[in-house]
Amino acid sequence: CLTSPTGPIERITNSFALIGGGDFPANISGSETLAFKNYNEKSFLLSNSHLMGYNSSGKEFINFQHDFSNPVLETSDERILIYNRESNGFIVANNSNILFEESLPSSIYCATIGKNGSMAFVTATTSYAAQILVFSSSMKQYYSWYLADGLITDIALSNNGDYVAVSVLKVKNGIFASEIYCLDTDEENPIFVKEIKDESVVELEVISSGEFMYISNESTAIVDWDSGEILKVGDQNLSPSYFKATGDGALAVYSEAALSQVYLFDSWGDTDTSFEYNGIIEDITFFDETFFILSGNQISVLDILGKQTAVITLTQKPSFIIGVDEKGVLASDNLHINYCSVNEK
């Protein structure tokens, strides 16, 4: 509890909220599932009208209505952030309560929440292309920076809230190129700017205390927060069809037609495992040393080397899956969340 990034009291409160069991299937509040994410054994489902949170035993520990027209969900160790893209509102919550429900003066383009509960927003502003605002876990603004020109496509915040990275799309002589700015919240000017020539960087994800990753239309790479050193990983000249930071690395899938290469990276960019999968991957999740791959109404269960060990056959195709133990997943559609376990081959 003492090592909790947002303090021991919130860790204790969050832990108590997870105690207990429930039942699956669970009914979803809302008519459309927009996101289904797992963080620290907590599963959060964002619908077009509500946010719901469940533990692996089926207990619903939080459920509230957000009233956003274009909601986006971001997760961290102890808190979640929901913001209304292209509008002003946002909500910060933990496992049991809404902590902040506020609006910014200008429309939010993108936002993120860090491990320690700090938050970074990219907003509209007059006279500049965009403004970056950074807030502490108690909603005290401690940094602001303006982008003169270009389009910010994503933002990342270091685990301690000291560094901010933004990917900026620009057009030079009719050719798209990207720049990655790394900002120290104690400094006025960027500590480095990296040009990614002939590529469009669309996503940034923090993978450790020292590194973040960028995903472009042609590559995936790890960037060091301090030095700006770039290490390209995965299949080159391909953008991953699926990418997710795991907390101590990342899971990425590179696909061409129905043939995919699955990678599990550690926080230094080394490949923990990689294997080829022949078939359409509609969603993928990883738990311990087990992969689950959704294709149609079947979920293939694979070991760490990519060998299929079991299969889950469903009566109805889900939209998202989350691995919660070595034998099963939580599967969600627009109506229900259900726990689905393996059937022996």
Short mmCIF file of C-alpha atoms in Angstrom, two decimals:
data_model
loop_
_atom_site.label_atom_id
_atom_site.label_comp_id
_atom_site.label_asym_id
_atom_site.label_seq_id
_atom_site.Cartn_x
_atom_site.Cartn_y
_atom_site.Cartn_z
CA CYS A 1 0.00 0.00 0.00
CA LEU A 2 2.85 2.40 0.81
CA THR A 3 4.25 2.01 -2.73
CA SER A 4 0.93 2.88 -4.39
CA PRO A 5 1.49 5.68 -6.94
CA THR A 6 -1.57 7.61 -5.72
CA GLY A 7 -1.10 6.94 -2.00
CA PRO A 8 -1.89 4.19 0.53
CA ILE A 9 -5.42 5.33 1.39
CA GLU A 10 -6.60 5.11 -2.22
CA ARG A 11 -4.89 1.72 -2.64
CA ILE A 12 -6.70 0.37 0.43
CA THR A 13 -10.03 1.80 -0.76
CA ASN A 14 -9.52 0.34 -4.22
CA SER A 15 -8.57 -3.05 -2.79
CA PHE A 16 -11.66 -3.25 -0.58
CA ALA A 17 -13.87 -2.38 -3.55
CA LEU A 18 -12.59 -5.49 -5.37
CA ILE A 19 -13.37 -7.91 -2.54
CA GLY A 20 -16.26 -10.26 -3.21
CA GLY A 21 -17.80 -12.17 -6.06
CA GLY A 22 -20.64 -11.88 -8.52
CA ASP A 23 -22.11 -13.68 -11.48
CA PHE A 24 -21.51 -13.80 -15.21
CA PRO A 25 -23.12 -13.12 -17.58
CA ALA A 26 -23.47 -9.49 -16.58
CA ASN A 27 -25.81 -7.11 -18.35
CA ILE A 28 -24.25 -4.09 -20.04
CA SER A 29 -25.69 -0.63 -19.43
CA GLY A 30 -25.99 1.09 -22.81
CA SER A 31 -26.62 -0.04 -26.37
CA GLU A 32 -23.05 -0.21 -27.80
CA THR A 33 -19.73 -1.41 -26.36
CA LEU A 34 -16.91 0.99 -27.30
CA ALA A 35 -13.97 -0.37 -25.29
CA PHE A 36 -13.16 -3.30 -22.99
CA LYS A 37 -9.87 -3.03 -21.09
CA ASN A 38 -8.12 -4.90 -18.30
CA TYR A 39 -5.65 -3.37 -15.85
CA ASN A 40 -4.30 -4.95 -12.65
CA GLU A 41 -6.96 -7.70 -12.66
CA LYS A 42 -9.75 -5.15 -13.15
CA SER A 43 -11.88 -5.12 -16.29
CA PHE A 44 -13.48 -1.87 -17.45
CA LEU A 45 -16.17 -1.70 -20.11
CA LEU A 46 -17.05 1.60 -21.74
CA SER A 47 -20.41 1.76 -23.48
CA ASN A 48 -22.01 4.67 -25.30
CA SER A 49 -23.66 5.72 -22.02
CA HIS A 50 -21.92 4.06 -19.03
CA LEU A 51 -18.65 2.92 -17.50
CA MET A 52 -18.67 -0.43 -15.70
CA GLY A 53 -15.92 -2.18 -13.75
CA TYR A 54 -15.71 -5.89 -12.79
CA ASN A 55 -13.31 -8.12 -10.94
CA SER A 56 -12.45 -11.56 -12.32
CA SER A 57 -15.13 -13.19 -10.12
CA GLY A 58 -17.93 -11.15 -11.66
CA LYS A 59 -18.40 -8.48 -9.00
CA GLU A 60 -19.42 -5.12 -10.45
CA PHE A 61 -17.45 -2.64 -8.35
CA ILE A 62 -18.39 0.53 -10.23
CA ASN A 63 -21.12 1.66 -12.65
CA PHE A 64 -21.89 5.23 -13.65
CA GLN A 65 -23.36 7.18 -16.55
CA HIS A 66 -21.08 9.54 -18.48
CA ASP A 67 -23.38 11.34 -20.98
CA PHE A 68 -20.53 11.83 -23.48
CA SER A 69 -21.18 11.78 -27.23
CA ASN A 70 -17.66 10.58 -28.17
CA PRO A 71 -16.15 8.97 -25.04
CA VAL A 72 -12.60 7.59 -24.80
CA LEU A 73 -11.32 5.38 -21.96
CA GLU A 74 -7.77 5.52 -20.55
CA THR A 75 -6.57 3.33 -17.64
CA SER A 76 -3.78 3.45 -15.06
CA ASP A 77 -2.75 1.63 -11.87
CA GLU A 78 -5.38 3.07 -9.54
CA ARG A 79 -7.55 5.32 -11.71
CA ILE A 80 -9.34 5.64 -15.01
CA LEU A 81 -9.93 8.67 -17.22
CA ILE A 82 -12.89 9.11 -19.56
CA TYR A 83 -12.90 12.17 -21.80
CA ASN A 84 -15.26 13.44 -24.46
CA ARG A 85 -13.22 13.79 -27.65
CA GLU A 86 -13.83 17.03 -29.56
CA SER A 87 -15.69 18.38 -26.52
CA ASN A 88 -14.72 19.70 -23.08
CA GLY A 89 -15.79 17.20 -20.44
CA PHE A 90 -13.86 14.49 -18.59
CA ILE A 91 -14.28 12.16 -15.61
CA VAL A 92 -11.62 10.68 -13.32
CA ALA A 93 -12.62 7.71 -11.14
CA ASN A 94 -11.12 4.93 -9.06
CA ASN A 95 -12.62 1.56 -8.12
CA SER A 96 -15.38 3.02 -5.98
CA ASN A 97 -15.94 6.71 -6.69
CA ILE A 98 -15.92 9.48 -9.26
CA LEU A 99 -13.06 11.71 -8.07
CA PHE A 100 -13.38 14.55 -10.59
CA GLU A 101 -16.05 15.44 -13.15
CA GLU A 102 -15.00 18.65 -14.84
CA SER A 103 -14.69 20.54 -18.13
CA LEU A 104 -11.74 22.26 -19.76
CA PRO A 105 -12.06 25.69 -21.42
CA SER A 106 -11.41 24.22 -24.89
CA SER A 107 -12.18 21.03 -26.80
CA ILE A 108 -10.07 17.95 -26.00
CA TYR A 109 -8.28 16.33 -28.94
CA CYS A 110 -6.66 13.51 -26.96
CA ALA A 111 -5.65 12.77 -23.37
CA THR A 112 -3.96 10.22 -21.12
CA ILE A 113 -3.58 9.35 -17.45
CA GLY A 114 -0.25 8.37 -15.92
CA LYS A 115 0.64 5.68 -13.42
CA ASN A 116 0.77 8.20 -10.56
CA GLY A 117 -2.64 9.66 -11.43
CA SER A 118 -1.36 12.73 -13.26
CA MET A 119 -3.15 13.61 -16.51
CA ALA A 120 -2.17 15.25 -19.80
CA PHE A 121 -4.60 16.81 -22.28
CA VAL A 122 -4.19 18.11 -25.82
CA THR A 123 -6.74 20.85 -26.39
CA ALA A 124 -7.73 23.44 -28.96
CA THR A 125 -6.44 26.97 -28.49
CA THR A 126 -6.41 30.28 -30.32
CA SER A 127 -3.28 31.43 -32.19
CA TYR A 128 -1.62 27.98 -31.92
CA ALA A 129 -2.17 24.52 -33.38
CA ALA A 130 -2.77 22.99 -29.94
CA GLN A 131 -2.11 23.36 -26.23
CA ILE A 132 -0.85 20.71 -23.81
CA LEU A 133 -2.06 20.86 -20.20
CA VAL A 134 -0.71 18.59 -17.44
CA PHE A 135 -2.46 18.14 -14.09
CA SER A 136 -1.43 16.40 -10.88
CA SER A 137 -3.49 13.61 -9.30
CA SER A 138 -5.26 16.30 -7.25
CA MET A 139 -6.19 18.26 -10.41
CA LYS A 140 -3.60 21.00 -9.93
CA GLN A 141 -2.22 22.22 -13.28
CA TYR A 142 1.58 22.20 -13.24
CA TYR A 143 2.56 22.45 -16.91
CA SER A 144 1.44 24.07 -20.14
CA TRP A 145 3.01 24.06 -23.61
CA TYR A 146 1.90 25.30 -27.04
CA LEU A 147 2.44 23.66 -30.44
CA ALA A 148 3.01 26.22 -33.18
CA ASP A 149 2.07 24.08 -36.19
CA GLY A 150 1.12 20.53 -37.09
CA LEU A 151 -1.48 18.03 -35.91
CA ILE A 152 -0.97 16.19 -32.63
CA THR A 153 -2.06 12.59 -33.13
CA ASP A 154 -1.40 11.22 -29.62
CA ILE A 155 0.09 11.99 -26.22
CA ALA A 156 1.96 9.92 -23.60
CA LEU A 157 2.82 10.73 -19.98
CA SER A 158 5.70 9.13 -18.07
CA ASN A 159 4.91 7.03 -14.99
CA ASN A 160 6.12 9.79 -12.64
CA GLY A 161 4.39 12.58 -14.56
CA ASP A 162 7.68 14.40 -15.25
CA TYR A 163 7.81 13.86 -19.02
CA VAL A 164 5.28 14.30 -21.81
CA ALA A 165 5.63 12.99 -25.37
CA VAL A 166 3.48 14.05 -28.31
CA SER A 167 3.45 12.81 -31.89
CA VAL A 168 2.94 15.58 -34.45
CA LEU A 169 1.94 15.02 -38.07
CA LYS A 170 3.26 17.55 -40.60
CA VAL A 171 3.32 17.95 -44.36
CA LYS A 172 6.62 18.92 -45.95
CA ASN A 173 6.76 19.43 -49.72
CA GLY A 174 3.59 17.43 -50.12
CA ILE A 175 4.93 14.46 -48.12
CA PHE A 176 3.68 13.39 -44.69
CA ALA A 177 6.24 13.17 -41.92
CA SER A 178 6.03 12.95 -38.14
CA GLU A 179 7.90 14.53 -35.28
CA ILE A 180 7.99 13.30 -31.70
CA TYR A 181 8.45 15.99 -29.06
CA CYS A 182 9.59 15.02 -25.58
CA LEU A 183 8.88 17.65 -22.94
CA ASP A 184 10.22 17.95 -19.41
CA THR A 185 7.53 19.53 -17.24
CA ASP A 186 10.25 21.61 -15.52
CA GLU A 187 11.54 23.03 -18.81
CA GLU A 188 10.05 25.50 -21.30
CA ASN A 189 11.55 23.94 -24.45
CA PRO A 190 11.48 20.28 -25.59
CA ILE A 191 14.41 18.17 -24.41
CA PHE A 192 14.44 16.50 -27.83
CA VAL A 193 12.53 16.42 -31.12
CA LYS A 194 12.81 13.34 -33.32
CA GLU A 195 11.78 13.43 -36.97
CA ILE A 196 10.26 10.20 -38.31
CA LYS A 197 10.66 10.67 -42.04
CA ASP A 198 8.03 9.46 -44.51
CA GLU A 199 5.92 7.96 -41.71
CA SER A 200 2.72 8.94 -39.93
CA VAL A 201 2.95 8.26 -36.19
CA VAL A 202 -0.57 7.63 -34.93
CA GLU A 203 -0.14 6.21 -31.42
CA LEU A 204 2.12 6.54 -28.36
CA GLU A 205 2.10 4.07 -25.45
CA VAL A 206 4.13 4.02 -22.23
CA ILE A 207 5.65 0.57 -21.66
CA SER A 208 7.92 1.18 -18.65
CA SER A 209 9.29 3.91 -16.39
CA GLY A 210 12.07 4.57 -18.89
CA GLU A 211 10.57 3.99 -22.32
CA PHE A 212 7.53 4.59 -24.51
CA MET A 213 6.63 3.19 -27.92
CA TYR A 214 5.39 4.81 -31.08
CA ILE A 215 3.26 3.15 -33.74
CA SER A 216 3.28 4.53 -37.26
CA ASN A 217 1.81 3.46 -40.59
CA GLU A 218 5.07 1.63 -41.31
CA SER A 219 6.84 0.70 -38.09
CA THR A 220 6.89 0.23 -34.32
CA ALA A 221 9.71 1.56 -32.16
CA ILE A 222 10.78 2.08 -28.56
CA VAL A 223 11.94 5.55 -27.49
CA ASP A 224 13.99 6.33 -24.38
CA TRP A 225 12.46 9.16 -22.32
CA ASP A 226 15.85 10.66 -21.43
CA SER A 227 18.09 10.19 -24.45
CA GLY A 228 15.57 9.99 -27.27
CA GLU A 229 17.29 6.85 -28.58
CA ILE A 230 14.99 4.97 -30.97
CA LEU A 231 14.97 1.18 -31.35
CA LYS A 232 12.72 -0.24 -34.05
CA VAL A 233 11.06 -3.56 -33.19
CA GLY A 234 8.66 -6.05 -34.76
CA ASP A 235 8.03 -6.41 -38.49
CA GLN A 236 9.40 -3.47 -40.42
CA ASN A 237 7.41 -1.68 -43.14
CA LEU A 238 4.22 -2.82 -41.39
CA SER A 239 1.91 -1.13 -38.94
CA PRO A 240 0.56 -3.49 -36.26
CA SER A 241 -3.07 -4.46 -36.76
CA TYR A 242 -3.26 -4.83 -32.97
CA PHE A 243 -1.14 -3.19 -30.28
CA LYS A 244 -1.49 -3.04 -26.51
CA ALA A 245 0.88 -1.99 -23.75
CA THR A 246 0.97 -4.66 -21.03
CA GLY A 247 2.48 -2.63 -18.17
CA ASP A 248 5.94 -4.16 -18.56
CA GLY A 249 6.11 -4.37 -22.36
CA ALA A 250 3.70 -4.70 -25.26
CA LEU A 251 1.72 -7.19 -27.33
CA ALA A 252 1.65 -6.53 -31.08
CA VAL A 253 0.24 -8.31 -34.12
CA TYR A 254 1.46 -7.64 -37.67
CA SER A 255 -0.88 -9.01 -40.33
CA GLU A 256 -0.90 -9.45 -44.06
CA ALA A 257 -4.20 -10.92 -45.24
CA ALA A 258 -4.92 -13.94 -42.98
CA LEU A 259 -1.27 -14.51 -41.97
CA SER A 260 -0.12 -12.80 -38.78
CA GLN A 261 3.04 -12.56 -36.73
CA VAL A 262 2.45 -12.18 -32.99
CA TYR A 263 5.07 -10.50 -30.80
CA LEU A 264 5.35 -10.09 -27.05
CA PHE A 265 7.96 -7.44 -26.18
CA ASP A 266 9.49 -6.71 -22.81
CA SER A 267 10.05 -3.16 -21.53
CA TRP A 268 13.48 -2.94 -23.20
CA GLY A 269 12.20 -3.93 -26.63
CA ASP A 270 13.50 -7.48 -26.54
CA THR A 271 11.18 -10.16 -27.92
CA ASP A 272 9.89 -12.45 -25.17
CA THR A 273 8.17 -14.63 -27.73
CA SER A 274 7.08 -14.51 -31.36
CA PHE A 275 5.07 -16.91 -33.49
CA GLU A 276 3.16 -17.11 -36.75
CA TYR A 277 -0.60 -17.49 -36.74
CA ASN A 278 -2.48 -18.56 -39.85
CA GLY A 279 -5.99 -17.19 -39.59
CA ILE A 280 -7.94 -13.99 -39.07
CA ILE A 281 -7.34 -12.31 -35.70
CA GLU A 282 -10.29 -10.18 -34.61
CA ASP A 283 -9.02 -9.72 -31.05
CA ILE A 284 -6.16 -11.12 -28.98
CA THR A 285 -5.36 -11.17 -25.27
CA PHE A 286 -2.62 -12.58 -23.08
CA PHE A 287 -2.63 -13.93 -19.51
CA ASP A 288 0.42 -15.34 -17.74
CA GLU A 289 1.84 -17.60 -20.49
CA THR A 290 -1.37 -18.15 -22.45
CA PHE A 291 -2.64 -16.39 -25.59
CA PHE A 292 -6.31 -16.23 -26.56
CA ILE A 293 -7.19 -15.36 -30.16
CA LEU A 294 -10.72 -14.48 -31.26
CA SER A 295 -11.76 -15.44 -34.79
CA GLY A 296 -15.46 -15.57 -35.57
CA ASN A 297 -17.25 -17.44 -32.81
CA GLN A 298 -14.15 -19.38 -31.75
CA ILE A 299 -11.34 -18.50 -29.36
CA SER A 300 -8.07 -20.37 -29.89
CA VAL A 301 -5.98 -20.98 -26.78
CA LEU A 302 -2.22 -21.04 -27.42
CA ASP A 303 0.83 -21.59 -25.23
CA ILE A 304 3.77 -19.20 -25.01
CA LEU A 305 5.29 -20.66 -28.21
CA GLY A 306 2.09 -20.30 -30.22
CA LYS A 307 1.00 -23.94 -30.11
CA GLN A 308 -2.77 -24.35 -29.89
CA THR A 309 -3.73 -26.26 -26.74
CA ALA A 310 -7.51 -25.80 -26.66
CA VAL A 311 -10.43 -24.03 -28.26
CA ILE A 312 -13.47 -22.19 -26.94
CA THR A 313 -16.55 -22.39 -29.14
CA LEU A 314 -19.18 -19.72 -28.55
CA THR A 315 -22.82 -19.58 -29.54
CA GLN A 316 -22.55 -15.86 -30.23
CA LYS A 317 -19.55 -13.90 -31.51
CA PRO A 318 -18.20 -11.30 -29.01
CA SER A 319 -16.65 -7.96 -29.88
CA PHE A 320 -13.83 -8.04 -27.30
CA ILE A 321 -12.04 -10.60 -25.12
CA ILE A 322 -9.87 -10.24 -22.01
CA GLY A 323 -7.78 -13.05 -20.51
CA VAL A 324 -8.43 -13.37 -16.77
CA ASP A 325 -6.86 -16.78 -16.03
CA GLU A 326 -5.04 -19.54 -17.89
CA LYS A 327 -8.28 -21.31 -18.83
CA GLY A 328 -10.68 -18.58 -19.82
CA VAL A 329 -11.57 -15.08 -20.91
CA LEU A 330 -14.17 -12.42 -20.34
CA ALA A 331 -16.03 -11.89 -23.61
CA SER A 332 -18.24 -8.88 -24.30
CA ASP A 333 -20.72 -7.90 -26.97
CA ASN A 334 -23.21 -5.04 -26.90
CA LEU A 335 -25.48 -6.79 -24.39
CA HIS A 336 -23.48 -8.95 -21.97
CA ILE A 337 -20.12 -9.79 -20.44
CA ASN A 338 -19.60 -13.51 -19.96
CA TYR A 339 -16.83 -15.75 -18.68
CA CYS A 340 -15.90 -18.38 -21.27
CA SER A 341 -13.65 -21.33 -20.35
CA VAL A 342 -11.80 -23.82 -22.53
CA ASN A 343 -13.19 -27.01 -24.00
CA GLU A 344 -10.65 -29.75 -24.43
CA LYS A 345 -9.88 -30.60 -28.07
#
